[in-house]
Coordinates of C-alpha atoms in Angstrom, one line a residue:
M6 CA -39.0 110.8 138.1
Q7 CA -38.8 113.1 135.3
E8 CA -35.4 114.0 134.2
T9 CA -33.7 115.8 131.2
A10 CA -32.7 114.3 128.0
T11 CA -28.7 115.8 129.2
A12 CA -28.1 117.8 126.0
T13 CA -28.9 121.2 124.9
Q14 CA -31.8 123.0 126.5
S15 CA -33.6 123.2 122.9
A16 CA -34.0 119.2 123.6
P17 CA -37.3 118.1 125.7
N18 CA -37.5 116.5 128.8
I19 CA -37.4 112.7 129.0
N20 CA -40.3 111.2 131.1
L21 CA -38.5 108.5 133.6
K22 CA -40.5 108.2 135.9
R23 CA -41.1 104.6 135.2
A24 CA -37.3 104.5 135.2
K25 CA -35.3 102.1 136.6
G26 CA -31.7 104.0 137.7
N27 CA -27.9 101.7 137.8
L28 CA -29.2 98.5 139.1
R29 CA -26.4 96.1 139.6
T30 CA -25.9 93.2 138.0
A31 CA -28.2 90.3 139.3
Q32 CA -31.0 92.9 139.3
L33 CA -30.1 93.3 135.3
Y34 CA -30.8 89.7 135.0
E35 CA -33.8 89.0 136.7
E36 CA -35.1 92.5 134.7
A37 CA -34.5 90.8 131.9
I38 CA -35.5 87.2 132.4
R39 CA -38.5 88.3 134.2
N40 CA -39.4 90.5 130.7
E41 CA -38.4 87.4 128.6
E42 CA -35.3 89.2 127.1
G43 CA -33.1 86.3 127.6
K44 CA -32.7 83.2 129.5
L45 CA -29.5 81.9 131.8
A46 CA -27.2 79.4 130.6
D47 CA -26.1 76.6 132.6
S48 CA -22.6 78.2 133.0
G49 CA -24.2 81.5 134.3
P50 CA -24.0 84.7 131.1
L51 CA -27.5 85.5 130.2
V52 CA -27.9 84.3 126.4
V53 CA -30.1 87.3 124.1
S54 CA -31.0 87.5 120.5
T55 CA -30.6 90.6 118.3
G56 CA -33.3 90.1 116.3
Q57 CA -33.1 91.1 112.6
Y58 CA -30.0 92.5 112.8
T59 CA -26.7 90.4 114.2
G60 CA -24.5 93.4 113.5
R61 CA -23.7 97.2 113.3
S62 CA -25.8 99.2 110.7
P63 CA -23.3 101.5 109.1
K64 CA -25.9 102.9 106.1
D65 CA -28.3 103.5 109.0
K66 CA -25.4 105.9 110.5
F67 CA -26.0 109.7 110.8
V68 CA -24.3 113.0 112.2
V69 CA -26.9 116.0 112.4
K70 CA -25.5 119.0 110.8
E71 CA -25.4 121.5 113.2
P72 CA -23.4 125.2 113.9
S73 CA -20.9 123.4 116.9
S74 CA -19.7 120.7 114.2
E75 CA -20.5 121.1 111.2
D76 CA -17.2 122.2 109.6
K77 CA -15.0 119.8 111.9
I78 CA -17.2 116.7 110.7
W79 CA -15.8 114.5 107.8
W80 CA -19.0 113.7 105.6
G81 CA -19.8 111.6 102.9
S82 CA -20.9 108.0 103.5
V83 CA -19.5 107.4 107.1
N84 CA -21.3 110.6 108.3
Q85 CA -24.3 111.2 106.3
P86 CA -26.0 114.7 107.3
L87 CA -29.2 114.7 108.6
D88 CA -30.7 118.0 108.8
E89 CA -31.5 119.5 112.6
N90 CA -35.0 119.9 112.1
K91 CA -35.4 116.6 111.2
F92 CA -33.5 114.9 114.1
N93 CA -35.1 117.2 116.1
A94 CA -38.6 116.2 115.0
L95 CA -37.4 112.6 115.6
R96 CA -36.3 113.1 118.3
D97 CA -39.9 114.5 120.1
R98 CA -41.6 111.7 118.2
M99 CA -39.1 109.0 120.0
F100 CA -39.5 110.9 123.4
K101 CA -43.0 110.7 122.9
H102 CA -43.1 106.8 122.3
M103 CA -40.7 106.6 125.6
Q104 CA -43.4 108.1 127.7
D105 CA -44.6 105.5 130.0
K106 CA -42.5 103.1 129.0
Q107 CA -39.9 100.6 131.4
L108 CA -36.9 102.3 130.8
Y109 CA -33.8 101.4 132.4
V110 CA -30.7 104.4 132.8
Q111 CA -26.9 103.5 134.0
D112 CA -24.7 106.5 134.4
L113 CA -21.3 105.6 133.6
F114 CA -17.8 106.8 132.1
V115 CA -16.1 106.8 129.4
G116 CA -12.7 106.9 129.1
A117 CA -9.9 105.3 132.4
D118 CA -7.6 109.1 132.2
P119 CA -10.2 110.9 134.2
E120 CA -8.2 114.0 132.5
Y121 CA -10.5 113.9 129.0
R122 CA -13.3 111.0 130.2
L123 CA -17.1 111.7 129.5
S124 CA -19.7 110.8 131.6
V125 CA -22.4 109.2 129.5
R126 CA -25.9 108.2 131.0
V127 CA -27.6 105.0 128.7
I128 CA -31.5 105.1 128.8
T129 CA -32.3 101.5 127.3
E130 CA -35.9 100.1 126.2
T131 CA -34.4 96.6 127.4
A132 CA -33.0 95.4 131.2
W133 CA -30.2 93.4 129.1
A134 CA -28.9 96.3 126.9
N135 CA -28.7 98.5 130.1
L136 CA -26.6 95.2 131.5
F137 CA -24.5 95.6 128.3
A138 CA -23.7 99.2 128.5
R139 CA -23.2 99.1 132.4
N140 CA -20.4 95.9 131.4
L141 CA -18.7 97.6 128.2
F142 CA -18.4 100.9 130.2
I143 CA -17.0 102.3 132.9
R144 CA -18.4 102.0 136.4
P145 CA -18.1 105.1 138.8
S146 CA -18.1 104.7 142.5
Q147 CA -21.2 105.4 144.7
E148 CA -19.4 108.3 145.8
E149 CA -19.2 109.4 141.9
L150 CA -22.7 108.2 141.3
S151 CA -23.6 111.1 144.1
S152 CA -23.1 113.9 141.9
F153 CA -23.4 112.5 138.2
E154 CA -23.7 115.1 136.1
P155 CA -23.7 113.5 132.1
N156 CA -21.8 115.0 129.3
F157 CA -23.7 113.1 127.1
T158 CA -26.7 110.8 126.6
V159 CA -27.5 107.2 124.4
V160 CA -30.8 106.4 124.1
D161 CA -31.7 102.9 122.3
V162 CA -35.2 102.2 121.3
P163 CA -35.5 99.0 119.6
S164 CA -38.9 99.5 119.3
F165 CA -39.4 102.9 117.9
K166 CA -39.1 102.9 113.7
A167 CA -37.8 106.1 111.4
D168 CA -40.0 106.8 108.9
P169 CA -37.7 107.6 105.9
S170 CA -40.4 109.6 104.0
Q171 CA -40.5 112.5 107.1
D172 CA -36.9 111.8 108.6
G173 CA -34.4 112.2 105.9
T174 CA -33.5 108.1 106.9
H175 CA -33.1 105.4 104.8
T176 CA -34.8 102.8 106.4
K177 CA -36.6 102.1 109.9
T178 CA -33.4 102.0 111.6
F179 CA -31.4 104.9 112.0
I180 CA -28.6 105.5 115.2
A181 CA -27.9 109.2 115.0
L182 CA -25.3 111.3 116.5
N183 CA -25.8 114.9 117.2
M184 CA -22.7 116.5 118.8
G185 CA -24.4 120.2 119.3
Q186 CA -26.8 118.6 121.9
R187 CA -24.8 115.8 123.1
L188 CA -27.5 113.2 122.4
V189 CA -27.0 109.8 120.3
L190 CA -30.1 108.3 119.3
V191 CA -30.6 104.6 118.8
G192 CA -33.7 102.8 116.9
D193 CA -35.4 100.0 115.4
T194 CA -32.3 97.5 116.0
E195 CA -31.9 95.7 119.1
Y196 CA -28.2 95.1 118.4
A197 CA -26.1 96.5 121.1
G198 CA -22.5 96.8 119.6
E199 CA -24.5 100.5 118.0
I200 CA -24.2 101.7 121.8
K201 CA -20.5 101.2 122.2
K202 CA -19.7 102.5 118.6
S203 CA -21.7 105.4 119.1
M204 CA -19.8 106.7 121.7
F205 CA -16.4 105.5 120.6
T206 CA -17.4 108.3 117.4
V207 CA -18.0 110.6 120.1
M208 CA -14.5 110.2 121.7
N209 CA -13.2 110.3 117.9
Y210 CA -14.7 113.6 117.8
M211 CA -13.8 115.0 120.6
L212 CA -10.5 113.6 121.7
P213 CA -8.1 115.2 118.8
L214 CA -9.7 118.5 119.6
R215 CA -8.1 118.6 122.8
G216 CA -4.5 116.5 121.3
V217 CA -5.2 113.2 122.5
L218 CA -5.3 109.9 119.4
P219 CA -8.8 108.3 119.6
M220 CA -7.5 104.7 118.7
H221 CA -9.9 101.7 117.4
C222 CA -7.0 98.8 118.7
S223 CA -6.7 96.6 121.9
A224 CA -3.2 97.5 124.2
N225 CA -1.6 95.6 126.9
I226 CA 1.4 96.3 128.9
G227 CA 4.3 93.6 129.9
A228 CA 6.0 92.6 133.3
N229 CA 8.6 95.6 132.1
G230 CA 6.2 98.1 131.4
D231 CA 6.3 98.2 127.8
T232 CA 3.3 99.0 126.2
A233 CA 1.8 97.3 123.0
L234 CA -0.8 98.5 120.4
F235 CA -2.9 96.4 118.5
F236 CA -4.6 97.7 115.4
G237 CA -7.7 96.2 113.5
L238 CA -11.5 96.2 112.6
S239 CA -13.5 93.4 114.1
G240 CA -12.3 90.2 113.5
T241 CA -8.7 90.8 112.8
G242 CA -7.7 89.5 116.3
K243 CA -7.4 92.7 118.6
T244 CA -9.1 90.7 121.6
T245 CA -7.9 87.8 120.9
L246 CA -4.0 88.7 120.8
S247 CA -3.8 90.8 123.5
A248 CA -5.5 88.7 126.3
D249 CA -1.9 87.3 126.6
P250 CA -1.6 85.2 130.0
K251 CA 2.0 86.8 130.2
R252 CA 0.4 90.9 129.8
T253 CA -1.8 92.9 131.6
L254 CA -4.6 93.8 129.2
I255 CA -5.1 97.5 129.1
G256 CA -8.3 97.0 126.9
D257 CA -9.7 95.3 124.0
D258 CA -10.6 97.8 121.3
E259 CA -10.4 101.7 122.1
H260 CA -8.3 103.8 123.7
G261 CA -6.8 107.1 123.6
W262 CA -3.3 108.2 123.4
S263 CA -2.2 111.3 125.6
D264 CA 1.0 113.0 126.3
Q265 CA 0.9 111.1 129.3
G266 CA 0.6 108.2 127.7
V267 CA -2.5 105.5 127.1
F268 CA -5.6 105.1 128.5
N269 CA -8.5 102.7 127.8
F270 CA -12.1 104.2 126.9
E271 CA -13.8 101.2 128.1
G272 CA -14.3 98.9 131.1
G273 CA -14.8 95.7 129.2
C274 CA -14.7 93.6 126.8
Y275 CA -17.1 92.6 123.3
A276 CA -15.1 89.3 121.9
K277 CA -16.4 87.3 119.2
V278 CA -16.8 84.2 120.4
I279 CA -18.0 82.0 117.6
N280 CA -15.2 78.6 117.2
L281 CA -13.8 80.2 120.3
S282 CA -11.3 77.4 122.0
Q283 CA -10.8 76.7 125.6
Q284 CA -6.9 75.9 124.5
A285 CA -6.4 78.4 122.5
E286 CA -8.5 81.7 124.3
P287 CA -8.8 80.3 127.9
D288 CA -9.3 83.8 129.4
I289 CA -12.0 84.6 126.6
W290 CA -13.5 81.1 127.1
R291 CA -14.0 81.8 131.3
A292 CA -15.4 85.1 130.7
S293 CA -17.5 84.0 128.1
H294 CA -18.7 81.3 130.6
H295 CA -19.5 83.7 133.8
F296 CA -22.3 85.5 135.6
G297 CA -22.5 89.0 134.7
T298 CA -21.4 88.4 130.8
V299 CA -24.2 89.3 127.9
L300 CA -23.8 86.5 124.9
E301 CA -25.3 87.5 121.7
N302 CA -26.9 85.0 119.6
V303 CA -24.9 82.2 121.2
V304 CA -26.8 79.5 120.3
M305 CA -28.1 77.2 123.3
D306 CA -29.9 74.2 123.8
P307 CA -33.0 74.8 125.5
E308 CA -32.8 71.6 127.6
T309 CA -29.3 71.7 129.4
R310 CA -28.6 75.4 129.0
H311 CA -25.7 74.2 127.5
L312 CA -23.6 76.6 125.1
D313 CA -22.5 75.8 121.0
L314 CA -19.9 78.1 120.7
D315 CA -19.0 76.8 117.2
S316 CA -22.6 76.9 116.3
A317 CA -23.3 79.7 113.3
S318 CA -26.9 79.2 112.4
L319 CA -28.1 82.9 114.0
T320 CA -24.8 84.3 112.7
E321 CA -21.3 84.6 112.6
N322 CA -21.1 87.1 114.8
T323 CA -21.5 86.0 118.3
R324 CA -20.8 88.0 121.0
S325 CA -19.2 88.3 124.9
A326 CA -19.9 91.2 126.7
Y327 CA -18.5 91.2 129.8
P328 CA -16.1 93.7 132.7
I329 CA -12.2 93.6 132.0
Y330 CA -11.9 92.9 134.9
F331 CA -13.2 88.9 134.2
I332 CA -9.9 88.5 132.7
S333 CA -7.4 87.9 135.6
N334 CA -4.2 90.1 134.3
A335 CA -6.5 93.0 133.5
S336 CA -5.4 96.3 134.6
P337 CA -7.1 97.9 137.4
T338 CA -6.1 101.5 135.7
G339 CA -6.8 100.7 132.2
T340 CA -3.9 103.1 131.5
G341 CA -0.3 102.6 130.3
G342 CA 2.6 104.7 129.0
H343 CA 4.1 105.5 125.1
P344 CA 4.1 102.2 123.6
K345 CA 6.8 100.5 122.5
N346 CA 5.7 98.2 119.5
I347 CA 2.8 99.0 117.3
M348 CA 0.8 96.3 115.6
M349 CA -1.7 97.0 112.5
L350 CA -3.6 93.4 112.7
T351 CA -5.3 92.7 108.8
A352 CA -7.0 89.6 107.7
D353 CA -5.8 89.4 104.2
A354 CA -8.2 87.6 102.0
F355 CA -5.8 87.2 99.1
G356 CA -3.0 85.4 100.9
V357 CA -0.9 87.4 99.5
M358 CA 0.8 90.2 102.9
P359 CA 3.2 87.9 105.0
P360 CA 2.3 86.7 108.3
I361 CA 4.2 89.7 109.8
A362 CA 6.6 92.5 108.9
R363 CA 8.6 95.5 110.1
L364 CA 7.5 99.4 108.5
N365 CA 9.3 102.2 108.7
P366 CA 7.5 105.3 109.8
E367 CA 7.0 106.0 106.2
Q368 CA 5.3 102.6 105.5
A369 CA 3.6 103.2 109.1
M370 CA 1.9 106.2 107.9
Y371 CA 0.8 104.8 103.8
Y372 CA -0.6 101.2 105.9
F373 CA -2.7 102.9 108.2
L374 CA -4.1 105.1 106.0
S375 CA -4.6 102.3 104.2
G376 CA -6.2 100.2 106.6
Y377 CA -6.2 96.6 104.9
T378 CA -8.0 94.0 105.8
A379 CA -11.3 91.9 105.0
K380 CA -14.7 92.3 106.4
L381 CA -15.3 89.3 108.1
A382 CA -18.4 87.2 108.2
G383 CA -21.5 88.7 110.4
T384 CA -19.8 91.9 111.7
E385 CA -21.9 94.3 109.1
R386 CA -25.9 93.4 107.6
G387 CA -25.4 91.3 104.9
V388 CA -21.1 90.4 105.2
T389 CA -21.5 86.2 104.7
E390 CA -17.8 85.6 103.8
P391 CA -15.0 88.1 104.1
Q392 CA -14.5 90.7 101.7
P393 CA -11.9 92.8 100.8
E394 CA -11.6 96.5 102.6
F395 CA -9.8 99.1 102.8
S396 CA -10.8 101.0 106.1
A397 CA -9.0 104.1 106.5
C398 CA -6.9 104.6 110.1
F399 CA -8.9 100.7 110.4
G400 CA -12.0 102.3 111.6
S401 CA -13.4 104.2 109.1
P402 CA -16.6 104.2 110.4
F403 CA -16.0 105.7 113.4
L404 CA -14.4 108.4 112.4
P405 CA -16.0 112.0 112.1
L406 CA -13.0 114.2 111.2
P407 CA -11.0 113.2 108.4
P408 CA -8.7 110.8 108.5
M409 CA -5.7 112.5 108.1
A410 CA -6.3 114.3 111.4
Y411 CA -5.7 111.1 112.8
A412 CA -3.1 110.0 110.4
K413 CA -0.8 112.8 111.3
M414 CA -1.0 112.4 115.5
L415 CA -0.1 108.6 114.8
G416 CA 3.2 109.7 112.6
E417 CA 3.8 112.7 115.1
K418 CA 3.5 110.3 118.4
I419 CA 5.6 107.6 116.9
Q420 CA 8.7 109.5 115.8
K421 CA 8.8 111.2 119.2
H422 CA 8.3 107.8 121.0
G423 CA 10.4 106.1 119.2
S424 CA 7.7 103.2 118.7
H425 CA 8.5 100.1 116.0
V426 CA 5.7 99.1 113.9
W427 CA 4.7 95.5 112.8
L428 CA 2.5 94.9 110.4
V429 CA 0.5 91.3 110.9
N430 CA -1.4 89.2 108.7
T431 CA -4.2 87.0 111.0
G432 CA -5.9 86.0 107.3
W433 CA -5.1 83.9 105.3
T434 CA -2.0 82.0 103.6
G435 CA -1.4 79.2 100.9
G436 CA -3.5 80.9 98.7
P437 CA -7.0 83.1 99.1
Y438 CA -10.0 82.9 101.4
G439 CA -11.7 79.7 99.8
V440 CA -7.9 78.1 98.9
G441 CA -5.4 79.1 101.5
K442 CA -6.0 78.7 105.2
R443 CA -6.4 80.9 108.2
M444 CA -3.0 81.7 109.4
S445 CA -2.3 79.6 112.6
I446 CA -3.1 82.0 116.2
Q447 CA 0.2 79.7 117.6
Y448 CA 2.4 81.2 114.8
T449 CA 0.8 84.4 115.0
R450 CA 0.9 84.3 118.7
S451 CA 5.0 83.4 118.5
M452 CA 5.5 85.9 115.5
I453 CA 4.1 88.7 117.9
S454 CA 6.4 87.3 121.4
A455 CA 9.1 88.1 119.2
A456 CA 8.4 91.3 118.3
L457 CA 7.7 92.4 121.6
D458 CA 10.6 90.8 123.3
G459 CA 12.7 92.8 121.0
S460 CA 14.5 89.2 119.2
L461 CA 12.5 89.5 115.8
S462 CA 14.0 93.0 115.6
K463 CA 17.6 91.4 115.3
V464 CA 16.5 88.5 112.7
D465 CA 17.8 89.4 109.6
T466 CA 15.0 90.2 106.6
R467 CA 14.6 90.6 103.1
P468 CA 12.4 93.7 101.4
D469 CA 8.7 92.1 99.9
P470 CA 9.7 92.9 96.1
I471 CA 6.2 94.6 95.6
F472 CA 5.2 95.7 99.1
G473 CA 8.5 96.7 99.8
F474 CA 8.2 96.5 103.9
S475 CA 11.1 94.5 105.6
V476 CA 9.4 90.5 106.1
P477 CA 11.9 88.2 108.8
I478 CA 13.7 85.4 107.6
S479 CA 12.8 83.3 110.5
C480 CA 11.0 83.5 114.2
P481 CA 11.4 80.8 116.8
G482 CA 8.5 78.6 116.6
V483 CA 7.3 79.6 113.3
P484 CA 8.4 77.5 109.7
D485 CA 10.5 79.5 107.8
E486 CA 8.6 78.7 104.8
V487 CA 5.5 80.3 106.6
L488 CA 7.0 83.9 107.4
W489 CA 7.6 84.1 103.0
P490 CA 4.0 83.8 101.7
H491 CA 5.3 83.3 98.2
N492 CA 6.4 79.5 99.2
T493 CA 3.0 78.7 100.9
W494 CA 1.7 78.6 97.5
A495 CA 1.0 75.6 95.0
E496 CA 2.0 77.7 92.2
G497 CA 4.6 80.8 93.2
A498 CA 3.1 81.9 89.3
A499 CA -0.5 82.0 91.0
Y500 CA 1.1 84.1 93.9
D501 CA 2.6 86.7 91.6
V502 CA -0.8 87.7 89.7
A503 CA -2.6 88.2 93.2
A504 CA 0.1 90.1 94.5
R505 CA 0.1 92.6 92.0
N506 CA -3.4 92.7 92.0
L507 CA -3.8 93.6 95.8
A508 CA -0.9 95.9 95.4
R509 CA -3.3 97.4 92.3
R510 CA -6.2 98.1 95.0
F511 CA -3.8 99.9 97.3
R512 CA -2.9 102.1 94.5
D513 CA -6.0 103.2 93.5
N514 CA -7.5 103.3 97.2
F515 CA -4.3 105.5 98.1
E516 CA -5.2 108.2 95.9
K517 CA -7.8 110.2 97.8
F518 CA -4.5 110.7 100.1
S519 CA -1.9 111.1 97.6
D520 CA -2.4 115.2 97.8
Q521 CA -2.3 115.5 101.4
V522 CA 0.6 113.0 102.2
T523 CA 4.7 113.7 102.1
E524 CA 6.7 112.2 98.8
D525 CA 8.2 110.0 101.0
V526 CA 4.6 108.5 102.1
R527 CA 3.3 108.0 99.2
R528 CA 6.9 106.3 98.1
A529 CA 5.9 103.9 100.6
G530 CA 3.4 101.9 99.2
P531 CA 3.8 98.7 96.7
H532 CA 5.2 99.4 93.3
V533 CA 3.4 97.8 90.7
E534 CA 3.2 98.6 86.8

């Protein structure tokens, strides 16, 4: 069949006469195994390798400089401009490369709220990447498919390589977004996370223009209807902490906050599974041993086909992509009310931040704009151990608009709906990475449970002398000394030095926002000479 690229009229046709459209999970399994793209594990998931690239390639991501979006984009290292003519030439060569290839097509939705969702057509070279998209996005009903008209198209062809000398790219790898043509092109990388995150970037561009805050966070809802958000970059605990058997999971990574409440962008989860424990994370463990799940770069015994989730021989960034309904307590609607509690997760590689602290509205703005965490091993090419990172809004790699556009919306919504905001350190305690140890997930769960049920708000606090936020002096299930990180270090003087050094990093990073925020927000950060 012959179908268009679902972009503007300037985009040429893609020849889909050999494409297989909207195959179901079992059919895509058969295709992937027949094509030798992956193997079946003994417990049911499809295990694939993403080859050279086992994480995102942020330096190879571009946004096309075109009239409809040029004056809105936050240009710079995050959103690198690509000339529109070069994009068109790259696109034409890519589509020619695709002629007569076996392709796979899935028609899907992004956004659980019908008022704000996008319809997206995902065209892939491999069957397993098509299954990945089918798992991660929202599947239309048969009735919706019969009248499906895509708003956006993602074309993922790993075998096609750019020519940097003529295409304006840095390498042969590229992720190129054209907001005008409503088209995303991905080439020379098999890492399927690029499909997911490219559409997250699109939603981050389109929704603020409609008064909706897009957020890099997970979300769940309690028995009393209280919604909670968990902001954080990859590996900080969004998926793990939101998969609470006592609460209903709304989603694990990407959400919007409208005037009606919170809604999931996706229809699946994309969990890190390195060292995944059946005891500590039973829901994710079960979902990762399930027919229909795609496992990326997980080691498997070639004879028994038994999974080795503890092996990082291929990458630390081993991943499990599964439909959200594999989690037994997942929300059937993907929606919730306005959040009562907001958790800002940080994996502090210096071991300085407390495991939990209460933030006032000004501090919430400051720490949201700072987005402090550590890049964890494997989430990007070349990152082999944690590195300190300030990522605005806990997701700057995916922000096409300036960070203040999102921060202002968050501040307004927190004030309007009275949300409680907490800073949670899921990183190191007792010393920096290599000296201290990772925060106990049991302690973190206990602290979050106490915050969500309201009991932690009733506990006395003391202000951190440098960072200023309010640190609880006690919490059920957590030793008191753990709550005050100074007490967990062998030498208090060493902690003081590390804390002052981190505070200076905060101050230096925040300089770029200092003329865009109020004096109260500026003063909400750390105080250090």
